[in-house]
Short mmCIF file of N, CA and C in Angstrom, two decimals:
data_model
loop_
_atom_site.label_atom_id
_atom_site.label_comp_id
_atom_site.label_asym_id
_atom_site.label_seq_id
_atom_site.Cartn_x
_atom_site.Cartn_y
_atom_site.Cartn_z
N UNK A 1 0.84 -1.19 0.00
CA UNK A 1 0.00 0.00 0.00
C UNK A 1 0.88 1.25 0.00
N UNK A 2 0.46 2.77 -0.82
CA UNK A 2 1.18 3.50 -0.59
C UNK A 2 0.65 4.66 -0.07
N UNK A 3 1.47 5.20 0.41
CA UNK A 3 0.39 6.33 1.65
C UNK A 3 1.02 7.45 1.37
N UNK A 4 0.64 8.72 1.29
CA UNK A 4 1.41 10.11 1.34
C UNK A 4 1.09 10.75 2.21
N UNK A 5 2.04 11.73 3.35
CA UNK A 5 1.45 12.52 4.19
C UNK A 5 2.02 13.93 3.96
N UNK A 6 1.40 14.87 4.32
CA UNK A 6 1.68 16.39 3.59
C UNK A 6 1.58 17.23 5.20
N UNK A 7 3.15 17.17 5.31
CA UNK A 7 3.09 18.67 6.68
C UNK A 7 3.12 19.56 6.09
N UNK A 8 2.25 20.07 6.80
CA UNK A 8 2.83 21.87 6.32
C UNK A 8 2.34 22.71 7.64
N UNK A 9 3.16 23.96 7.85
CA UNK A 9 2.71 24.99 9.06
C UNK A 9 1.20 25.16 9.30
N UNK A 10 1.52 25.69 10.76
CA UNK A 10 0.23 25.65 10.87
C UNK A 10 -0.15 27.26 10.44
N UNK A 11 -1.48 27.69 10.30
CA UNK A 11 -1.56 28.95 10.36
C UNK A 11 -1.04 29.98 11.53
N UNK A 12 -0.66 31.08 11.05
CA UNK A 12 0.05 31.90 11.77
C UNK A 12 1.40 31.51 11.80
N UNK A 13 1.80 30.34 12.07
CA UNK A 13 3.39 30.23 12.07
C UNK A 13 3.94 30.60 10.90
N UNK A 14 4.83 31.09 11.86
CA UNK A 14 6.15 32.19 10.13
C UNK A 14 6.49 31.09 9.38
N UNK A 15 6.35 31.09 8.19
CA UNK A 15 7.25 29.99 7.20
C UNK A 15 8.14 31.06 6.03
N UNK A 16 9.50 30.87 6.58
CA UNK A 16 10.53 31.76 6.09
C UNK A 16 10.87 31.02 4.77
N UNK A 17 10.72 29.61 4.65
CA UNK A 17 11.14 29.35 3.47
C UNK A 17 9.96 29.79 2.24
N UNK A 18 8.79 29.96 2.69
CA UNK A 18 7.67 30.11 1.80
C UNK A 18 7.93 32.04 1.68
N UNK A 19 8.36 32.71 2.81
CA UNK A 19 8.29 34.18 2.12
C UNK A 19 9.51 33.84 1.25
N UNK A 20 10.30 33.23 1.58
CA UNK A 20 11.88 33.42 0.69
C UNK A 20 11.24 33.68 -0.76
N UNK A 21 10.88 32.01 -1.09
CA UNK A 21 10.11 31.97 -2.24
C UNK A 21 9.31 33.28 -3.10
N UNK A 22 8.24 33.76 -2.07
CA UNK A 22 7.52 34.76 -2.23
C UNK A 22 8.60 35.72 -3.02
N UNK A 23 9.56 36.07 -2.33
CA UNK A 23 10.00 37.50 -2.68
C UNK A 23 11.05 37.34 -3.95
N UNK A 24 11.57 35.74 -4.16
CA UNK A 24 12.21 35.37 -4.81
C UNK A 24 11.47 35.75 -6.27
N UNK A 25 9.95 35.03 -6.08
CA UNK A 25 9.28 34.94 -7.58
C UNK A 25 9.28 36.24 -8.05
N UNK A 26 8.81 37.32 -7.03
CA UNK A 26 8.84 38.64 -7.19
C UNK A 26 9.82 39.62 -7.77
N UNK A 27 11.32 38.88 -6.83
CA UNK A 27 12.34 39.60 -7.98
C UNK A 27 12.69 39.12 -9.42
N UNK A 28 11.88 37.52 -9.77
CA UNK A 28 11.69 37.50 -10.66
C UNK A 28 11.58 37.92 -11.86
N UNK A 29 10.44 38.68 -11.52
CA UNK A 29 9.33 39.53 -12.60
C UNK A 29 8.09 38.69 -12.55
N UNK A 30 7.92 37.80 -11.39
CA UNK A 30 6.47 37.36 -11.53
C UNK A 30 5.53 37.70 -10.97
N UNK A 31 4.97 38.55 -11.70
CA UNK A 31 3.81 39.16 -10.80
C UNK A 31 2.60 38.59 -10.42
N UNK A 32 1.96 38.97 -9.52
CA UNK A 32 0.22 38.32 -9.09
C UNK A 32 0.24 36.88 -8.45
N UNK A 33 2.04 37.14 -7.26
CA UNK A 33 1.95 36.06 -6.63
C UNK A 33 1.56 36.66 -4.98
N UNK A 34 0.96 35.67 -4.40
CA UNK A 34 0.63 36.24 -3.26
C UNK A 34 1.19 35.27 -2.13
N UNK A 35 0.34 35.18 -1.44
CA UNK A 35 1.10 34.09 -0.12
C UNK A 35 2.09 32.84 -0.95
N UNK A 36 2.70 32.94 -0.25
CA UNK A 36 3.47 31.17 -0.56
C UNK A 36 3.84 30.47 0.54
N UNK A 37 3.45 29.27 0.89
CA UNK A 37 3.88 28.50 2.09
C UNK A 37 4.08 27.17 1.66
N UNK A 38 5.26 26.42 2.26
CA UNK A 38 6.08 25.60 1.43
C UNK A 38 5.85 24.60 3.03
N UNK A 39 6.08 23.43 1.92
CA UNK A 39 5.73 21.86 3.37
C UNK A 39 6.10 20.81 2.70
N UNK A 40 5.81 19.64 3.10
CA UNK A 40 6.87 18.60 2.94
C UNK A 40 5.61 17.58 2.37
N UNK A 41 6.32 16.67 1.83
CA UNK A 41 5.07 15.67 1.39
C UNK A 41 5.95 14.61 1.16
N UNK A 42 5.94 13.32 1.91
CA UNK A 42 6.49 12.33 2.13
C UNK A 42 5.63 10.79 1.79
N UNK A 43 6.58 10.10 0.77
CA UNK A 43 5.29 8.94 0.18
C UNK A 43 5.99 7.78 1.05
N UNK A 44 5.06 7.05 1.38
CA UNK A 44 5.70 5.79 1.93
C UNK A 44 5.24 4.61 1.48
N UNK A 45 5.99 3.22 1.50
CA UNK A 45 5.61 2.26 1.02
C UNK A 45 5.29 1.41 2.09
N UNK A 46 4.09 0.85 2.57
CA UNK A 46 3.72 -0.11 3.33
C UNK A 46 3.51 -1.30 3.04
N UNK A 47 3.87 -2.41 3.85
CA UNK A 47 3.30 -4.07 3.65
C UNK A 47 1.90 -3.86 3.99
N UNK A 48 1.09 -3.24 4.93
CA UNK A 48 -0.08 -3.66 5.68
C UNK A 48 -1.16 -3.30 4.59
N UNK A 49 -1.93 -4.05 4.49
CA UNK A 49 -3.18 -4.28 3.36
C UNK A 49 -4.39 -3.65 3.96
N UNK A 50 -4.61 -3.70 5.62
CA UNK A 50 -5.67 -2.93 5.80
C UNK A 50 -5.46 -1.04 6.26
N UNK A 51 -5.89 -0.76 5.50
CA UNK A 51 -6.40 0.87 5.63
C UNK A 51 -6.79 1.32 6.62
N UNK A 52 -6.75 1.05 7.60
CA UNK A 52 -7.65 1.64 8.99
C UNK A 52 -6.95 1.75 9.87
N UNK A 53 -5.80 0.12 9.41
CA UNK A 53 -4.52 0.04 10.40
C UNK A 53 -3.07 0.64 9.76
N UNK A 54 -3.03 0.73 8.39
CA UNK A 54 -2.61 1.78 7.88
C UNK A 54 -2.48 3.21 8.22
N UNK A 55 -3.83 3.69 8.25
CA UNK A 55 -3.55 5.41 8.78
C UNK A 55 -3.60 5.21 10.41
N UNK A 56 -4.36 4.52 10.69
CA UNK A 56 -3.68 4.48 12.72
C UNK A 56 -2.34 4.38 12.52
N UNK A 57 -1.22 3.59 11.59
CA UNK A 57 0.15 3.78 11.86
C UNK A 57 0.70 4.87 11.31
N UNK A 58 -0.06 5.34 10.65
CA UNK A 58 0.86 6.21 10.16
C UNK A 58 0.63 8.08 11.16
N UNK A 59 -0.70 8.04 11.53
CA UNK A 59 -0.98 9.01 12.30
C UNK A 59 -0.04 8.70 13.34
N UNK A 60 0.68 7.89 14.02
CA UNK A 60 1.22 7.93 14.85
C UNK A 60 2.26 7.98 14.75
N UNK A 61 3.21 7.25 13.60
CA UNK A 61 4.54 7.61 12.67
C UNK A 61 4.22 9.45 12.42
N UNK A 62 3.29 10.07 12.16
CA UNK A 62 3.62 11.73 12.31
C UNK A 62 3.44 12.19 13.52
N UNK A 63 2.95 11.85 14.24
CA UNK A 63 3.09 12.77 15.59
C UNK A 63 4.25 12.17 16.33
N UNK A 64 4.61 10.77 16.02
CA UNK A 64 6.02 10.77 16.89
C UNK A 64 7.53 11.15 16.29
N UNK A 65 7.48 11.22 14.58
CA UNK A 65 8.46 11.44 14.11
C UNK A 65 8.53 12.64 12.79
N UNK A 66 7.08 12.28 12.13
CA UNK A 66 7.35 12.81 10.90
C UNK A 66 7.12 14.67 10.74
N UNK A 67 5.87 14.87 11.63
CA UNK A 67 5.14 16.27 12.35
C UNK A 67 5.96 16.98 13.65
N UNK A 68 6.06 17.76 13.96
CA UNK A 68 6.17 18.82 14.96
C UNK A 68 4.81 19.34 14.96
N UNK A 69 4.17 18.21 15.98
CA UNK A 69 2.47 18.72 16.04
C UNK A 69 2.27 20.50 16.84
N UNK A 70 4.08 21.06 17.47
CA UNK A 70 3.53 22.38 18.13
C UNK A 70 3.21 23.04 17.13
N UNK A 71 3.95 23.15 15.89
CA UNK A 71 3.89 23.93 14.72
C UNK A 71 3.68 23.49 13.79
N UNK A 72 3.24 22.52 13.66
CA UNK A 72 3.23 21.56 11.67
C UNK A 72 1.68 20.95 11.98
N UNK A 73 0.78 21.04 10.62
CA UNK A 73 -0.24 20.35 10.92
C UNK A 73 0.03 19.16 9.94
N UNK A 74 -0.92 17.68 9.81
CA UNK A 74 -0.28 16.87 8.99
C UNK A 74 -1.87 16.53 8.72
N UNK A 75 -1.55 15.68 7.42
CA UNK A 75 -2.81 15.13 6.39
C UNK A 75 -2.34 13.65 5.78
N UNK A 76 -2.59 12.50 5.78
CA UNK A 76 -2.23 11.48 5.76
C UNK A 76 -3.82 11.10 4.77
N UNK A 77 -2.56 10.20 3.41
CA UNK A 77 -3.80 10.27 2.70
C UNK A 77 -3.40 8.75 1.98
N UNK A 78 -4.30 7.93 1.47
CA UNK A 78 -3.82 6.54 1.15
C UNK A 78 -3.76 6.65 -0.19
N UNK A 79 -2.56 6.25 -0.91
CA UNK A 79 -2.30 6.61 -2.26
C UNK A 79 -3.24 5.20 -2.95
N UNK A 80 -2.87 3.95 -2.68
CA UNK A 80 -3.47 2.80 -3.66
C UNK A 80 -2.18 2.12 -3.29
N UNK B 1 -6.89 32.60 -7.11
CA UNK B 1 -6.49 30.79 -7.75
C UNK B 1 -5.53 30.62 -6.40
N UNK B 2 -5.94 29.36 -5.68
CA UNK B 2 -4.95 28.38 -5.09
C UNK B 2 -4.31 27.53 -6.14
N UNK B 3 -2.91 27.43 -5.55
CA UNK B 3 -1.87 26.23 -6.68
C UNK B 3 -1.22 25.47 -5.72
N UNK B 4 -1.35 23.97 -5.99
CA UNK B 4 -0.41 23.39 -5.15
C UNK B 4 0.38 22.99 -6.33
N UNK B 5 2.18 22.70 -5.80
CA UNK B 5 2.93 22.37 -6.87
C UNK B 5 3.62 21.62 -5.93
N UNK B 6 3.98 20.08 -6.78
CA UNK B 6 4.92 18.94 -5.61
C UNK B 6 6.07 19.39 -6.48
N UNK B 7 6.88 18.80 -5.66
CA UNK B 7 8.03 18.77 -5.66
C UNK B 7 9.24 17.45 -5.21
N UNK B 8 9.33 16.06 -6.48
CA UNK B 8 9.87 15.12 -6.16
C UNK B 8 11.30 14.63 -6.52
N UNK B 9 11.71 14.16 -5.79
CA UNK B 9 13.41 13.28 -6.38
C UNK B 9 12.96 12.69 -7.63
N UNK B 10 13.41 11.94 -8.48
CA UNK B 10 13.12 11.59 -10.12
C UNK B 10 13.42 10.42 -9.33
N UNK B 11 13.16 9.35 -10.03
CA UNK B 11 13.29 8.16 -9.78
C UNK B 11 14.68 7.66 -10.07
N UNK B 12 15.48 6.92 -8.93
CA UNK B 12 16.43 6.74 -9.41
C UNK B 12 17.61 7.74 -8.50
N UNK B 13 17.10 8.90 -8.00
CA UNK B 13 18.25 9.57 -7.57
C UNK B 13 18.17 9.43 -6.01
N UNK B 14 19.06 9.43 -5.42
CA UNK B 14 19.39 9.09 -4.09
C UNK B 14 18.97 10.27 -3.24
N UNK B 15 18.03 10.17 -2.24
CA UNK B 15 16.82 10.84 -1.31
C UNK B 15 17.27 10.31 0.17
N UNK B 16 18.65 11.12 0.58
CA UNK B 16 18.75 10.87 1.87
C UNK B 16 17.93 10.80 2.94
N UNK B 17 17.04 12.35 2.81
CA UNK B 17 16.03 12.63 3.51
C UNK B 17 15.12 11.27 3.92
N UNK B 18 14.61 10.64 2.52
CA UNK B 18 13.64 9.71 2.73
C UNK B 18 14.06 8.55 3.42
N UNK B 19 15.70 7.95 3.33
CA UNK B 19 16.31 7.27 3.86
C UNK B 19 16.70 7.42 5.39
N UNK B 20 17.01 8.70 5.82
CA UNK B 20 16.75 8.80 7.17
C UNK B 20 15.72 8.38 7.69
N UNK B 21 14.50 8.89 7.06
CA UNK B 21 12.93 8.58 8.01
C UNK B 21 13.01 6.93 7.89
N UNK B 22 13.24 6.34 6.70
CA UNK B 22 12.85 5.28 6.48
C UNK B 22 13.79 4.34 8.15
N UNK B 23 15.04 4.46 7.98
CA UNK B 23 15.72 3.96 9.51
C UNK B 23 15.37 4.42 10.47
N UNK B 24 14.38 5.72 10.50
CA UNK B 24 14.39 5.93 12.19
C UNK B 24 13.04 5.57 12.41
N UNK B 25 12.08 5.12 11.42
CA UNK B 25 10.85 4.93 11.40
C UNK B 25 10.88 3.23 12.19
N UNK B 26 12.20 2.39 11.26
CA UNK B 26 12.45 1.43 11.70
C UNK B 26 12.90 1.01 13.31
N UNK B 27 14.05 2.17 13.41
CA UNK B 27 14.52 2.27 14.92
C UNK B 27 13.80 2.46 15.79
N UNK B 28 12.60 3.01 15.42
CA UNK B 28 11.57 3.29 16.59
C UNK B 28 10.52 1.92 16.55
N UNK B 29 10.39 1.41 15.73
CA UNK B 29 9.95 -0.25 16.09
C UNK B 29 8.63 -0.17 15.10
N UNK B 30 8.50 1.06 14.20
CA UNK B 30 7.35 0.42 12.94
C UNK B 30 7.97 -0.43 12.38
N UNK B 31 7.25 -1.45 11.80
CA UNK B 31 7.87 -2.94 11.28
C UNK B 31 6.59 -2.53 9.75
N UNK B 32 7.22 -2.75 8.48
CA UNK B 32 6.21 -2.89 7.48
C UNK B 32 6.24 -1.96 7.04
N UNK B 33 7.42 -0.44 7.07
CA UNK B 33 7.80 0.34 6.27
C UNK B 33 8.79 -0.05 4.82
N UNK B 34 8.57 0.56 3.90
CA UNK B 34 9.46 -0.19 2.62
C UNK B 34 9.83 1.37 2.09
N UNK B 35 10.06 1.48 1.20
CA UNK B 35 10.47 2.97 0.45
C UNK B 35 9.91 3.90 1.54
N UNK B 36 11.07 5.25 1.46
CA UNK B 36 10.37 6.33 1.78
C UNK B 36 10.91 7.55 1.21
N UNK B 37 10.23 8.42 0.60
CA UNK B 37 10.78 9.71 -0.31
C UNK B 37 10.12 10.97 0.43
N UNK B 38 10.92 11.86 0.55
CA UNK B 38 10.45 12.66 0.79
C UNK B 38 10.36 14.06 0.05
N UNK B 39 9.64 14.45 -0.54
CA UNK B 39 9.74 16.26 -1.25
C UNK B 39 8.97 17.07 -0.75
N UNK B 40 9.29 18.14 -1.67
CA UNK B 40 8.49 19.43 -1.03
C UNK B 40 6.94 19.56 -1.39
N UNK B 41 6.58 20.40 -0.84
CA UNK B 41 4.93 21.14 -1.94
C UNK B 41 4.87 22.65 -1.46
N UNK B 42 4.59 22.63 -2.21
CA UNK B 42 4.67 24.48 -2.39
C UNK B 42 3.58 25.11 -2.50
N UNK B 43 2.86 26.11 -1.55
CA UNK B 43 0.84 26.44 -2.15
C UNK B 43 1.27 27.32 -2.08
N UNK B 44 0.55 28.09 -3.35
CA UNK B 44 0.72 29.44 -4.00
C UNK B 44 -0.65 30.18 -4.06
N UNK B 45 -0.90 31.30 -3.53
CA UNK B 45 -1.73 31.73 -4.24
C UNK B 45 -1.85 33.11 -5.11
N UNK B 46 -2.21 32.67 -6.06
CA UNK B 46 -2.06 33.78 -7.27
C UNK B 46 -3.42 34.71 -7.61
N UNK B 47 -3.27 35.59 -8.24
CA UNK B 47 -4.11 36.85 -8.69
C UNK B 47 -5.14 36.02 -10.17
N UNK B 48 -3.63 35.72 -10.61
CA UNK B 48 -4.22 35.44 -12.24
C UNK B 48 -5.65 34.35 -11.96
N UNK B 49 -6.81 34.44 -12.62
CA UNK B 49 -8.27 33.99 -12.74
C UNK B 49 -7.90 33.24 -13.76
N UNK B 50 -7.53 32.96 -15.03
CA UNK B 50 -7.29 32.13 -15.77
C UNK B 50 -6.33 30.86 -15.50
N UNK B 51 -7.26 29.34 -16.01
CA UNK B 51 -6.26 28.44 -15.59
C UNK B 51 -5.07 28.13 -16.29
N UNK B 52 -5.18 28.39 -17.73
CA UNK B 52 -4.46 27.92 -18.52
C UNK B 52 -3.27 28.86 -18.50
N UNK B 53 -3.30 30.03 -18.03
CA UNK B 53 -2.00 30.84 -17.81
C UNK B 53 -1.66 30.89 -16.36
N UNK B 54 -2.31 30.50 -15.83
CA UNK B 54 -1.74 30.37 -14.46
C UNK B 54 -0.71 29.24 -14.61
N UNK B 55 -1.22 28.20 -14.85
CA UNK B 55 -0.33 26.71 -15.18
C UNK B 55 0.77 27.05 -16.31
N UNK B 56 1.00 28.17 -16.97
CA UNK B 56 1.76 28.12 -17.85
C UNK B 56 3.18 29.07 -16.91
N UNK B 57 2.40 30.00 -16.18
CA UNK B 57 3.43 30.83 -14.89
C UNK B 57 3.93 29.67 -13.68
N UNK B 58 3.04 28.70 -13.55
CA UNK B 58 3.52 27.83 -12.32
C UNK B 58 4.93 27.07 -13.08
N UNK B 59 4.41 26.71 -14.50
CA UNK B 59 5.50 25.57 -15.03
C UNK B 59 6.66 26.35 -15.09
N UNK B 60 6.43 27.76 -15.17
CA UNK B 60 8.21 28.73 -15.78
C UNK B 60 8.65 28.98 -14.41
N UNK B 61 7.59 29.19 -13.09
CA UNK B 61 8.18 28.96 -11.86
C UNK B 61 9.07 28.04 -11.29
N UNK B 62 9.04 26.78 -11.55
CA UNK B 62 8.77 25.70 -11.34
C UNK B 62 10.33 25.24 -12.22
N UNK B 63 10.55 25.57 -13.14
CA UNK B 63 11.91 25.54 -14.01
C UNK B 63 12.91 26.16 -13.93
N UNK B 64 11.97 27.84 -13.46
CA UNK B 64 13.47 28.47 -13.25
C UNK B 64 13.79 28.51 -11.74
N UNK B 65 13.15 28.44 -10.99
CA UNK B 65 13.34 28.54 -9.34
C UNK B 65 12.93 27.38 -8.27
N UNK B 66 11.60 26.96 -8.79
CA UNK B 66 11.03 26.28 -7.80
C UNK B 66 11.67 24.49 -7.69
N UNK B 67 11.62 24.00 -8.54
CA UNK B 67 12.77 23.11 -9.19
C UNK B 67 13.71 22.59 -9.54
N UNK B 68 14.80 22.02 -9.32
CA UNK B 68 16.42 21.82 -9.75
C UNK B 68 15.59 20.32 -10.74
N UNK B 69 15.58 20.62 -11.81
CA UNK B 69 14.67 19.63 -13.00
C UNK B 69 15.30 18.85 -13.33
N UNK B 70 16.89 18.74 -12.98
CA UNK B 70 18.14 17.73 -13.36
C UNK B 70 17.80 16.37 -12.20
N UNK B 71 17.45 16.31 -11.50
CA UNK B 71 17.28 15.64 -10.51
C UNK B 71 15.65 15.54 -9.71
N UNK B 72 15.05 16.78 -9.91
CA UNK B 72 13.77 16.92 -9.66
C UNK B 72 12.79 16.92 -10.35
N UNK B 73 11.62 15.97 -10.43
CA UNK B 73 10.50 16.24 -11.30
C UNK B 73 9.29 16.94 -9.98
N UNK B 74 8.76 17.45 -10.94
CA UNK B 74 6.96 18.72 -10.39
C UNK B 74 6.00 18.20 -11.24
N UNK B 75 4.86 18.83 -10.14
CA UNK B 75 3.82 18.55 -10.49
C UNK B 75 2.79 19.51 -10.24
N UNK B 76 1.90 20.16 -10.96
CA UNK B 76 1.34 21.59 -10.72
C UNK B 76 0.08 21.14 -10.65
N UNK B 77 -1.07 21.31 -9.88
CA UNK B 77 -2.26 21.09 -9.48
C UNK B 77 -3.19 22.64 -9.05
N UNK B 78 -4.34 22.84 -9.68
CA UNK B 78 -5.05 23.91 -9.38
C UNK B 78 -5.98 23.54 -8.45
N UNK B 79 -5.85 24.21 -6.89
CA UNK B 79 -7.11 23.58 -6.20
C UNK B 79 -8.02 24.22 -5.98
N UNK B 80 -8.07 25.75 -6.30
CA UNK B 80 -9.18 26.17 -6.15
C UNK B 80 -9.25 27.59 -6.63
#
């Protein structure tokens, strides 16, 4: 089974790599960009066939390793 | 316009990142992890109302900055 989970900040927390970006596109010449906030998205490959016990492991693989639940929110999603 | 744009290793190129998680996922006693990759994602939100030029500004983003395309493949998604 393959699973993807997507941290990204939570609201309000500063994400310096997403203004970097921001101001980067800007000196660009790209105009009519607005917020940018940048996060991680991590695919994993699992043996376990059931889905239920799938995201119970994996919700817990992000809050013990993959998330910084003070500041990162996470989304765990089952690829196929 | 919301844009999400991934951001992955190409297949084939060596993803320390994902290789760390993948051993400490192990070290911590998940059993039934196999591959693990990790990339970025990037949410943008833009001015431009049109999709077809928005996606045409994400892809020149995306090549000249957002991207190292020698090693990295993207993926541009409009979510809303």
């Amino acid at each position: 089974m393959k699973a993807r989970v997507f941290i990204t900040a939570k609201e309000g927390v500063l994400d310096p790599q997403g203004k970097a970006i921001e101001h980067a596109l800007g000196n660009m010449g790209f105009t009519g960009v607005g917020e940018v906030r940048q996060g991680k998205v991590i695919d994993l490959v699992l043996t376990e066939t059931d889905q239920t016990k799938a995201k119970a492991s994996l919700d817990e693989m992000c809050k013990k390793l993959l998330a910084n639940t003070v500041i990162e929110s996470y989304r765990v999603e089952i690829v196929g």
